[in-house]
XYZ file of C-alpha atoms in Angstrom:
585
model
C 27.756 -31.427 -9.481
C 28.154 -27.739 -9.384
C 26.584 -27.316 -13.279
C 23.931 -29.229 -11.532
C 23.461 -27.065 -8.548
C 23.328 -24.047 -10.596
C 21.190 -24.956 -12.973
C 17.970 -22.609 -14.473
C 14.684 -23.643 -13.829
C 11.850 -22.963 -15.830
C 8.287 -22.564 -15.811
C 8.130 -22.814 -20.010
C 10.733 -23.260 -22.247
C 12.900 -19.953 -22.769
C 14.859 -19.061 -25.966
C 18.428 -17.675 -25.638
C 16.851 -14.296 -27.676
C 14.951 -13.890 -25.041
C 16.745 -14.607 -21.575
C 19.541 -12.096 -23.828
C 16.858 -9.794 -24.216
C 15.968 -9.796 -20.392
C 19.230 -9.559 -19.402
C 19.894 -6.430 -21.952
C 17.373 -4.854 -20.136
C 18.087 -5.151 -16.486
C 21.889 -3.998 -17.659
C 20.619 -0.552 -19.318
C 21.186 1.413 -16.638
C 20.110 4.818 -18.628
C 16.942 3.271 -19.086
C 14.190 5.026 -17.398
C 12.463 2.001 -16.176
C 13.947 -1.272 -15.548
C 12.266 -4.296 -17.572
C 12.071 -7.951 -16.261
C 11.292 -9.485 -19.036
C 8.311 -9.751 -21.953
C 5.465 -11.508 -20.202
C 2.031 -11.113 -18.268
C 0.838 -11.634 -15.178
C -2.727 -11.524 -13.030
C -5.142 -10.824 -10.166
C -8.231 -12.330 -9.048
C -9.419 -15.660 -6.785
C -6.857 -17.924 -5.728
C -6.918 -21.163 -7.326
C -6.004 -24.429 -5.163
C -2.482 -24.483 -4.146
C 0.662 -25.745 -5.575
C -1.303 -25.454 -8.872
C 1.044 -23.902 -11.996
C 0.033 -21.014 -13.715
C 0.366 -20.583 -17.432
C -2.549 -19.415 -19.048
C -4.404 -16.276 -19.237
C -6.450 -16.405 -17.324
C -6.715 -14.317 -14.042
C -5.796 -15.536 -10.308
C -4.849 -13.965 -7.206
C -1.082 -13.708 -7.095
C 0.409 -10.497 -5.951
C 2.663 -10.713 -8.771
C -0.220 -11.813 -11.124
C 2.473 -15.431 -11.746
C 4.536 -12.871 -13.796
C 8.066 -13.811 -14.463
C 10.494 -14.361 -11.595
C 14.150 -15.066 -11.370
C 15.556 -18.804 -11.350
C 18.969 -18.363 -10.250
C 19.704 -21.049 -7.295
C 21.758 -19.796 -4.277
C 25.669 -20.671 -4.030
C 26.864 -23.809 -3.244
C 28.776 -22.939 -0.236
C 27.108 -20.314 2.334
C 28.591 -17.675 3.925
C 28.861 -19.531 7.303
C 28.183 -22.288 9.226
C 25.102 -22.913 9.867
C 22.588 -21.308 12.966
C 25.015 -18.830 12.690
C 24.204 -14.616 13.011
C 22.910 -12.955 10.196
C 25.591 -9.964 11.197
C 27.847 -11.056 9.652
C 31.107 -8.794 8.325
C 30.656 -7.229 4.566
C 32.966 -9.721 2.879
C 32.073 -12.608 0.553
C 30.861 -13.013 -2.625
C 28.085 -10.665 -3.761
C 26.130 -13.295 -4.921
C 25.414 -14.615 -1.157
C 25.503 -11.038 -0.197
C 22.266 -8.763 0.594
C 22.829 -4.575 -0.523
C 22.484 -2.102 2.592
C 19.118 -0.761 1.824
C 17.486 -4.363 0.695
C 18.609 -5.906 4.142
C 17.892 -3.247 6.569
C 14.149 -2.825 4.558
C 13.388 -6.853 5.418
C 14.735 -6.313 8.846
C 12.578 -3.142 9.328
C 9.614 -5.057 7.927
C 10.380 -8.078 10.557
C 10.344 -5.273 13.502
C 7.140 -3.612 12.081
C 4.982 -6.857 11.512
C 6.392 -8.363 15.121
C 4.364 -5.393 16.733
C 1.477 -5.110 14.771
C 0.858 -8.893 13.990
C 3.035 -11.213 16.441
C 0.924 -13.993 15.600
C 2.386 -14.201 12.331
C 6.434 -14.784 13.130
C 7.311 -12.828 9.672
C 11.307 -13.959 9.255
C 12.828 -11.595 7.115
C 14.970 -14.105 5.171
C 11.281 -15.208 3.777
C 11.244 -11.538 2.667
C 14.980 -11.722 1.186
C 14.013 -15.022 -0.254
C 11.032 -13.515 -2.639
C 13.331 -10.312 -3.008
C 16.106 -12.240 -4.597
C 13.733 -14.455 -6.892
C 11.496 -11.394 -7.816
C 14.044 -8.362 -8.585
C 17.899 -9.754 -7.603
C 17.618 -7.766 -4.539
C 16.507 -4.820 -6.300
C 18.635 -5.543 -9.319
C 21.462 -5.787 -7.028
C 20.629 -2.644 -4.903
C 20.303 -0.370 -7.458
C 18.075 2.026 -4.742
C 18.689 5.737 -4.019
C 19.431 7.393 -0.574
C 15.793 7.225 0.108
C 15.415 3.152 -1.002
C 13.596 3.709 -3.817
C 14.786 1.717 -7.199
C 16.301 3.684 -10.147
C 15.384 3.485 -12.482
C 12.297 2.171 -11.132
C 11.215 -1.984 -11.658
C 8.817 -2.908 -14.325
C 7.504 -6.415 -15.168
C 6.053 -7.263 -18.973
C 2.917 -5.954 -20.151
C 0.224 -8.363 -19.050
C -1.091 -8.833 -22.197
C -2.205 -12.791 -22.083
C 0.485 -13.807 -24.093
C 1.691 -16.839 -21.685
C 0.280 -15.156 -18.206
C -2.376 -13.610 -17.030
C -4.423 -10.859 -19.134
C -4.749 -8.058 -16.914
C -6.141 -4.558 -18.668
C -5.367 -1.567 -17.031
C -6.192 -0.332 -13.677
C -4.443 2.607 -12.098
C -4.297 4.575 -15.434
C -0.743 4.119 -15.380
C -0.249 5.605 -12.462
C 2.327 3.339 -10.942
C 3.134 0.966 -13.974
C 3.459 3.958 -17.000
C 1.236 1.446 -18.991
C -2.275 2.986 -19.513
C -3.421 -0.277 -21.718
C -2.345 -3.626 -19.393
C -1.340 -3.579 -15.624
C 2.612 -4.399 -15.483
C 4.383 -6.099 -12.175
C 5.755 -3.230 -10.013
C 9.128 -2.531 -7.983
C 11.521 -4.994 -6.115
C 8.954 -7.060 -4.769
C 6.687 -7.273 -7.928
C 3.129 -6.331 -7.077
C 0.372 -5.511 -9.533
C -1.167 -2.371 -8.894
C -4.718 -3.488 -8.430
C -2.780 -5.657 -5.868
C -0.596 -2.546 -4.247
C -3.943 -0.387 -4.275
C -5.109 -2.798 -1.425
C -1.788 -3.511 0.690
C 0.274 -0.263 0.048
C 2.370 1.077 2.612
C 4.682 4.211 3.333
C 7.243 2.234 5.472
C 9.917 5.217 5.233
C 7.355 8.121 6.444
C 7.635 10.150 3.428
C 4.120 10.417 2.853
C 3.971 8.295 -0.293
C 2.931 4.566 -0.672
C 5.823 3.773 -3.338
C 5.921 0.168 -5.102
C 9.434 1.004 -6.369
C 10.699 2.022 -2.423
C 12.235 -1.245 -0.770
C 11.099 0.413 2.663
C 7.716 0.105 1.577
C 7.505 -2.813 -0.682
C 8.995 -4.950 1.742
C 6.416 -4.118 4.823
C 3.896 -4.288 1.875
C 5.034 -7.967 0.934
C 5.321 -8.777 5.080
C 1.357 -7.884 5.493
C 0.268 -9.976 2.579
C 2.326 -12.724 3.379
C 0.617 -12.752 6.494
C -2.788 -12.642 5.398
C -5.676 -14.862 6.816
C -4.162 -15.125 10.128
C -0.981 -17.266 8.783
C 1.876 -18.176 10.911
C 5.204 -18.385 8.907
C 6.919 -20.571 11.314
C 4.305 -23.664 9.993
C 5.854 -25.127 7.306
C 2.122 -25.582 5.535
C 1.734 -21.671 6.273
C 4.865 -20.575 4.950
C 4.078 -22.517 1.611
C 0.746 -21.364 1.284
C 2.042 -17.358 1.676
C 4.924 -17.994 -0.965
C 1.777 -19.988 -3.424
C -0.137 -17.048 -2.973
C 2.598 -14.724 -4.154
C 2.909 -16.519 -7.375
C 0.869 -19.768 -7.805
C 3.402 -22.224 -8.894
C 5.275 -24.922 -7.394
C 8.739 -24.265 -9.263
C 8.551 -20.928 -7.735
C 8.250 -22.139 -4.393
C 11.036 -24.231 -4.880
C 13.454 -21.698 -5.581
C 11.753 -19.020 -2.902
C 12.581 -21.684 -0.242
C 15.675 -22.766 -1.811
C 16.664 -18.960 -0.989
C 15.210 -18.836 2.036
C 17.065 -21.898 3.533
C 20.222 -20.251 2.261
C 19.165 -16.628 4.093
C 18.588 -18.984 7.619
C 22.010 -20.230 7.681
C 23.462 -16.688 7.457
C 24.397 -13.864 5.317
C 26.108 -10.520 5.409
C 25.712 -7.015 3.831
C 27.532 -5.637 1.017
C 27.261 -1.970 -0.154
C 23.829 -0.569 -2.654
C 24.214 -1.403 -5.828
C 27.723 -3.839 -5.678
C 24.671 -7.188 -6.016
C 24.722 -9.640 -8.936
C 21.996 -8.527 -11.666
C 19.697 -11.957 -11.931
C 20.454 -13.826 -15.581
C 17.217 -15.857 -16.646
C 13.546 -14.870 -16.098
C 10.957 -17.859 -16.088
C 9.226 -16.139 -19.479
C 8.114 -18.891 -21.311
C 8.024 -18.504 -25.021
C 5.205 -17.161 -26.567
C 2.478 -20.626 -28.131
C 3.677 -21.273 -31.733
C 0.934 -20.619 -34.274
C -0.460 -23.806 -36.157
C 1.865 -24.476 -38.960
C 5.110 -22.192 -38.148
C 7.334 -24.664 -36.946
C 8.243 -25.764 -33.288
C 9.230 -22.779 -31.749
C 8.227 -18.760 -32.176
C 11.779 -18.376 -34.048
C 10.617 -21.080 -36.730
C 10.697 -19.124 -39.930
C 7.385 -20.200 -42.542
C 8.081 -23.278 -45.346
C 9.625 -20.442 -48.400
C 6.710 -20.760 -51.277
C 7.385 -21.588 -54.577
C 7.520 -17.947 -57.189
C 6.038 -18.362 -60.407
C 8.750 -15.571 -61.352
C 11.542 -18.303 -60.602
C 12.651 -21.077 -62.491
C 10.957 -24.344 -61.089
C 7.846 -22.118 -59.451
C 4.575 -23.478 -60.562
C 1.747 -20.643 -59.665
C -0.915 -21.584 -57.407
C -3.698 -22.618 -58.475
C -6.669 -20.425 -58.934
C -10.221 -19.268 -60.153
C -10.362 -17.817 -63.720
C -11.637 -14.955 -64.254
C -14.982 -15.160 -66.529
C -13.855 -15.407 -70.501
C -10.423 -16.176 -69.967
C -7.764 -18.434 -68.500
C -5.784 -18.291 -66.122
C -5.326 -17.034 -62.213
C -7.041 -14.059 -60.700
C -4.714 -12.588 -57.569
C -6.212 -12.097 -54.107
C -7.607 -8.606 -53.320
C -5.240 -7.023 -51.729
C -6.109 -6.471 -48.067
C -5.432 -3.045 -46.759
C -2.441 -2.533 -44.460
C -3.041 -2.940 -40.534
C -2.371 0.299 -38.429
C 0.611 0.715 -36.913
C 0.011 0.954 -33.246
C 1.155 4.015 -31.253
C 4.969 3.208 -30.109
C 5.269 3.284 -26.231
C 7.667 6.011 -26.702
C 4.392 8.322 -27.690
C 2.025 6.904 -25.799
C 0.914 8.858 -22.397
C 1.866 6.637 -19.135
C 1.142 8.350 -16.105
C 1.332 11.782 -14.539
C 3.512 12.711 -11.362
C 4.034 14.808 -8.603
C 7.492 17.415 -10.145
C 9.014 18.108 -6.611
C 6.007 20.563 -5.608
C 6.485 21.765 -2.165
C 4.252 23.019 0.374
C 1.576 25.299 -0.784
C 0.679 27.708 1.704
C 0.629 31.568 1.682
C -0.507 34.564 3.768
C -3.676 36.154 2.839
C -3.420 38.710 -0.056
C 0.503 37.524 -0.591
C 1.761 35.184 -3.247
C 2.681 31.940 -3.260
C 6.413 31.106 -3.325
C 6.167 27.267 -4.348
C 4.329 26.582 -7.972
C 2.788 23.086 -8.664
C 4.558 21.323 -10.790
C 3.844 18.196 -12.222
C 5.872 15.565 -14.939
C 4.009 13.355 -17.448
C 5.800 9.916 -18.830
C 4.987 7.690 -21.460
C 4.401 3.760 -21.955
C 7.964 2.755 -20.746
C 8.542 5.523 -17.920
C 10.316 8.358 -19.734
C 9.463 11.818 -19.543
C 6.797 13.084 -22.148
C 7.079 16.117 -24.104
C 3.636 18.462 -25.242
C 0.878 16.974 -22.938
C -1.627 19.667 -22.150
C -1.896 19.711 -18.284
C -5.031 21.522 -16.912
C -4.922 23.207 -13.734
C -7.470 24.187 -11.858
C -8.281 25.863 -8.380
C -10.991 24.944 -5.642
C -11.801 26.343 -2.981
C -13.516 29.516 -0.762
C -10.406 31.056 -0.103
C -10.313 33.562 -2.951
C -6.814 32.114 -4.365
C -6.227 32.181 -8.039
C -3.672 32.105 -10.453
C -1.670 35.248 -11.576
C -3.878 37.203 -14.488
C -6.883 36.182 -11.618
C -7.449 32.936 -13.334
C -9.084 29.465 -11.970
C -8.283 27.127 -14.407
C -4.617 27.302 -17.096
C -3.578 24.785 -19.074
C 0.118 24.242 -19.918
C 1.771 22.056 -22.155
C 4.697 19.899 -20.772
C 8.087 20.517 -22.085
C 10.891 18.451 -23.472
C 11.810 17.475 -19.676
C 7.688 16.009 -19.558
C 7.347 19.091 -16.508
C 4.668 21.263 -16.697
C 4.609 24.114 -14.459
C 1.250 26.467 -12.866
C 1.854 30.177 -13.162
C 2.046 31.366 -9.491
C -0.892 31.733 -7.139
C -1.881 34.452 -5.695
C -3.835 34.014 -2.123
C -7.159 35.505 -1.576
C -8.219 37.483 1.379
C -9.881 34.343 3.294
C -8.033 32.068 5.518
C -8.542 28.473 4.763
C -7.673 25.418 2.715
C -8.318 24.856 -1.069
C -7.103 22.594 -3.809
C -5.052 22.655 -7.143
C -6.169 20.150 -9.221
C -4.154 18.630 -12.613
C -5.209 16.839 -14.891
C -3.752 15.224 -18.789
C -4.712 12.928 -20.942
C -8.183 12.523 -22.792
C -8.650 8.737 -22.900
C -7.665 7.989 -19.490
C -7.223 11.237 -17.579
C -4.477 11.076 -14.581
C -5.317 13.270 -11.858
C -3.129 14.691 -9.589
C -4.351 16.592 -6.169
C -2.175 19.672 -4.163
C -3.433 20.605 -0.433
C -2.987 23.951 -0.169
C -3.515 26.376 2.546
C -4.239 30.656 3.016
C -3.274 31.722 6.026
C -4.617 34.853 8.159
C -2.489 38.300 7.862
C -0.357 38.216 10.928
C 1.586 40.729 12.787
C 4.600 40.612 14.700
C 3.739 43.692 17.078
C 1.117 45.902 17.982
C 1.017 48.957 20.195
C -0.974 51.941 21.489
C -0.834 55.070 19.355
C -0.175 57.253 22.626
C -0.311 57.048 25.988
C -2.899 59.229 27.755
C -4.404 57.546 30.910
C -7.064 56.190 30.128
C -10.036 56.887 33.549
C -13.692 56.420 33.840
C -16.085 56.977 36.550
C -18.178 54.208 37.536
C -20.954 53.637 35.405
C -19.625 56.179 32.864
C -17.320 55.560 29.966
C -13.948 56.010 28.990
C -14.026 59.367 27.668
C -11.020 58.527 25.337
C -10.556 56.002 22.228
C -8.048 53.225 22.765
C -6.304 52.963 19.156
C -3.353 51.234 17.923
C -1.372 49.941 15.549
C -0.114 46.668 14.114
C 2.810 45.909 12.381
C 4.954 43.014 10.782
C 8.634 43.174 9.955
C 8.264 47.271 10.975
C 5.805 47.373 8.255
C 2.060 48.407 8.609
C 0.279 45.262 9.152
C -2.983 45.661 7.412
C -5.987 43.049 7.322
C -5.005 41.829 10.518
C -7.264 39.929 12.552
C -7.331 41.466 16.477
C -9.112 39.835 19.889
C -9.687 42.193 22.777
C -10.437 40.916 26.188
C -10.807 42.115 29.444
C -8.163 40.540 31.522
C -7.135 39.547 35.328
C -3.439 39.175 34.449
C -1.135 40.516 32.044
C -0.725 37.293 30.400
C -4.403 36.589 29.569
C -4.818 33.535 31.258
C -7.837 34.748 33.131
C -10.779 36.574 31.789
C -12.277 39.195 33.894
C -16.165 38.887 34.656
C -16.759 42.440 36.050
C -15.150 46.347 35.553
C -15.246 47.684 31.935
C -16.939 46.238 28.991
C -17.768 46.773 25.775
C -21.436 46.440 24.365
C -23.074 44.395 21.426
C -25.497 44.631 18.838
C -28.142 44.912 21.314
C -25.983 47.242 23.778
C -25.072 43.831 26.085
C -22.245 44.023 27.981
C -19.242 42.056 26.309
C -16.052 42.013 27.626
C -13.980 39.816 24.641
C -14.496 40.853 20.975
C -12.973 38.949 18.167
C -13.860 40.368 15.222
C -11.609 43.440 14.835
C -9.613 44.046 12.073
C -6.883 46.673 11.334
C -7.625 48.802 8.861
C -4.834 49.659 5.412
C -2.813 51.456 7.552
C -2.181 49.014 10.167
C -4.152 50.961 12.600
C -7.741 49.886 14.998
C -9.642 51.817 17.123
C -11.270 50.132 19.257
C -15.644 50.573 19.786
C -16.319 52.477 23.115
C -15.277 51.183 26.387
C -17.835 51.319 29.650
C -17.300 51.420 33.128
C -19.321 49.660 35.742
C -19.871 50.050 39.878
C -16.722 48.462 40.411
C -13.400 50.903 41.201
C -9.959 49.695 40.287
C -7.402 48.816 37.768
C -8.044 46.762 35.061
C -5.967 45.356 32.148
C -7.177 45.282 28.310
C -4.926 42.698 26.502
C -5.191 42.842 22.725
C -3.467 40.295 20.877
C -2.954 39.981 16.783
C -2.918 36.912 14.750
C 0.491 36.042 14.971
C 1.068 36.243 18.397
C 1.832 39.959 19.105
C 0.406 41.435 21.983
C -0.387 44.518 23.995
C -1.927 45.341 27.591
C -3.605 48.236 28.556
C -5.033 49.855 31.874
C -8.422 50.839 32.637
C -8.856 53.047 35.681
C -12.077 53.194 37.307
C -12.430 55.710 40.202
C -15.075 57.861 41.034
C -14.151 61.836 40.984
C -12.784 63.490 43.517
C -14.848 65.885 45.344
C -13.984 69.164 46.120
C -14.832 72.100 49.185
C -16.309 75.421 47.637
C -13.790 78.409 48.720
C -15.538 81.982 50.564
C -15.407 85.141 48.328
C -12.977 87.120 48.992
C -14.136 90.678 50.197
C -14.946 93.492 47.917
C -12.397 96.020 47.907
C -14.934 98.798 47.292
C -17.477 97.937 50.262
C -16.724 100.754 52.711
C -15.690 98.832 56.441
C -18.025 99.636 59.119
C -17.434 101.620 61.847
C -16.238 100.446 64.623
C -17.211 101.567 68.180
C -15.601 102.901 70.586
């Protein structure tokens, strides 16, 4: 009974080389990319339901009907059933689900219940297709972040027993720049992904190979067309739509009753790798036997005793056989190993950068080949774009540097021009199929940290006159002369600058208005401004000049207005030479 329980379907026959081969590749850990097994898979309309899927042509799974894992669940579960899903880490890791893999499905339950409650996602439906597709993620094998290393990769779908599906993201998330390959732990094509992608873990990247965001990528789709999972006839028609065969919904729900009745957690990477793939064996040719391992009927050798040569046509004037014309040899194709896969973001930080200073992060990017492993001497092109002014060191717009033996290649450093703003570094390899990679980068304004007068004479008017001295000062960043920095000078009611003043002294534009805010003053290489002249109107008082840098520095200044004071003209004093007059008696 329990040979029986455990027992492998199939979807075609599948030759012990094979299933060996499948499992030889799951095991190599110092792989860089994790193969299922050799097979294809598709994309396109949805054929009726429950239909089986073997030949090549194209349908609308979102694992193209590539290969998927037949193991059947235990035949005792973890607990009774009804029972909580909580359960303690203990058990076999066979029934168990790895950290990551169950708290991605549960995270993908939460999300869908908010955005689409209509739907009733159960993430045991989500374990269920994670078991059969990847083992859990090959039995957790996920970083800190969730993402599967090395990363999941299905068969080239090259037609032979699947789907034929040529490539369509240039390799981008597959490595494969000729056929389209099934993607991460939950399998998805990436003509598929490109539609129902998600960043689940807020990282910024929709990744195939992150459980976080495979799993709320699988939810959506499963809930497509305004399905509700808890109807049996829904449920079926999500799992058919995954991969169109009836087999595979078998085992999906086989899992998914086994999820229902409970489970528990078990640490990342302590799961069962699956054994058997459904890969069916590739069509014997016409005359080779029954089976792709059938070796050809040996031919008689006219060189060995008992060989009788074939017959033949004589060549003119003699007897005897002619041989065929030899055909030529067929070219080798390009190994995997050497053949350009996809190009990828190195670790490159932030790019942003104060005007005139240089950039502290470089863009760096790494190229792989066929199977996922870093390539060696791929000329990368570099190139910026943009109004800012920014170029690389030597003042150039465009480099080109060859990836080393790690597949990195690295941008000499950028320098930022004098204009603040955003612009774009642009990379780009490969001649066939170019991959194209895109940096946001930014150039921010000189800034200052502080800013201050240059003395501090009083600075008086008399109405309707002006200020018969300069205001000048100077800004400064780090105690260093701040130069190029950007300086606004209002007329304020409070030191603070929350409130502009309407009346009292001004300054004057183009065409000798009164202004009393100017915002395009700039300090000059020695950190230093003065400032245009500075009018009084009819109005007496104290008023306050705040000037503030980019960067948030500050200063405030008074403005006296008062009118002169006026002043009584003092009598001569007598001549001391002017004889007195007499007086009488």
């Amino acid at each position: 009974m329990a040979a029986h329980i455990r027992r492998r379907l199939r979807k075609g026959a599948t030759t012990t080389a094979v299933a060996a081969a499948a499992v030889a590749a799951l095991a190599a850990s110092q792989a860089p990319a994790a193969t299922l097994a050799d097979g294809s898979a598709g994309s396109g309309d949805p054929k009726a339901a429950g239909e089986d899927t073997a030949s090549g042509e194209t349908d609308g799974a979102a694992t193209g009907n590539s290969p998927y894992y037949t193991d059947l669940p235990p035949l005792v579960t973890p607990d009774k059933p009804g029972s909580s899903s909580n359960l303690p880490a203990a058990g076999s890791a066979e029934a168990g689900i790895p950290a990551s893999v169950l708290a991605a499905y549960k995270q993908a339950e939460r999300t869908v219940a908010t955005t689409d409650p209509s739907c009733r996602l159960p993430w045991q439906l989500l374990a269920a297709i994670g078991k059969v597709e990847s083992g859990q993620a090959r039995g957790g094998r996920v970083d800190a972040n969730g993402t599967a290393s090395p990363r999941i990769l299905g068969p080239a779908l090259n037609g032979q027993g699947f789907a034929l599906i040529k490539d369509t993201d240039g390799g981008a998330y597959d490595g494969d720049a000729v056929h389209d390959r099934a993607v991460g732990p939950m399998q998805f094509i990436p003509s598929t992904w490109a539609s129902w992608g998600q960043d689940a873990n807020g990282d910024g990247r929709k990744d195939p190979n992150n459980i976080y965001d495979a799993a709320l990528a699988a939810g959506r789709y499963l809930c497509a067309n305004d399905r509700d999972l808890a109807l049996a006839a829904d449920l079926d028609q999500a799992v058919l739509s995954y991969n169109r065969s009836t087999e595979y919904l078998r085992t999906v729900r086989s899992w998914y009753s086994y999820y229902q009745r409970g489970t528990h957690e078990i640490p990342d990477g302590t799961g069962t790798l699956p054994s058997i793939p459904s890969t069916p064996s590739p069509s014997p040719s016409p005359g080779t036997g029954s089976g792709p391992s059938a070796a050809p009927s040996p031919k008689p050798s006219p060189d060995k005793p008992g060989g009788k040569p074939s017959p033949g046509p004589s060549k003119p004037g003699g007897g005897g056989s002619t041989s065929p014309t030899p055909k030529p040899p067929t070219p080798k194709p390009t190994p995997p190993s050497a053949t350009f896969g996809s190009l990828e973001n190195a670790g490159t930080g932030p790019l942003r950068a104060t005007a005139g200073q240089e950039f502290d992060e470089r863009v760096s990017v790494l190229a792989r080949n066929a199977v996922g492993a870093p390539l060696a001497k791929v000329p990368v092109t570099f190139t910026v774009t943009g109004g800012t002014g920014t170029l690389f060191a030597g003042g150039k717009k465009t480099v080109t540097v060859r990836t080393g033996a790690d597949g990195t290649a690295t941008a000499p450093k950028l320098q930022a021009g004098e204009k603040a703003g955003e612009f774009t570094v642009t990379a780009v390899a490969g001649t066939v199929r170019p991959r194209t990679l895109t940096y946001a980068a930014t150039v921010t304004a000189r800034q200052a940290d502080a800013i201050a007068r240059t003395d501090e004479k009083a600075l008086v008017a008399a109405p309707g006159e002006k200020f018969a001295d300069a205001v000048t000062v100077k800004a400064t960043y780090k105690d260093a002369a701040a130069a190029g920095v950007a300086v606004t000078a209002t007329m304020v009611k409070d030191r603070l600058g929350v409130i502009d003043n309407d009346k009292g002294p001004y300054f004057k534009d183009a065409d000798g208005k009164p202004v009393r805010t100017l915002t395009t003053l700039t300090t000059d290489a020695d950190g230093q401004l003065r400032l245009p002249e500075i009018f009084a109107d009819d109005n007496e008082g104290t008023y306050l000049l705040r000037l503030t840098t980019e960067g948030g520095a500050s200063v405030v200044v008074e403005l006296t207005v008062k009118a002169p004071e006026e002043t009584t003209p003092e009598e001569p004093a007598p001549d001391a030479t002017e004889t007195p007059a007499a007086t009488k008696p």
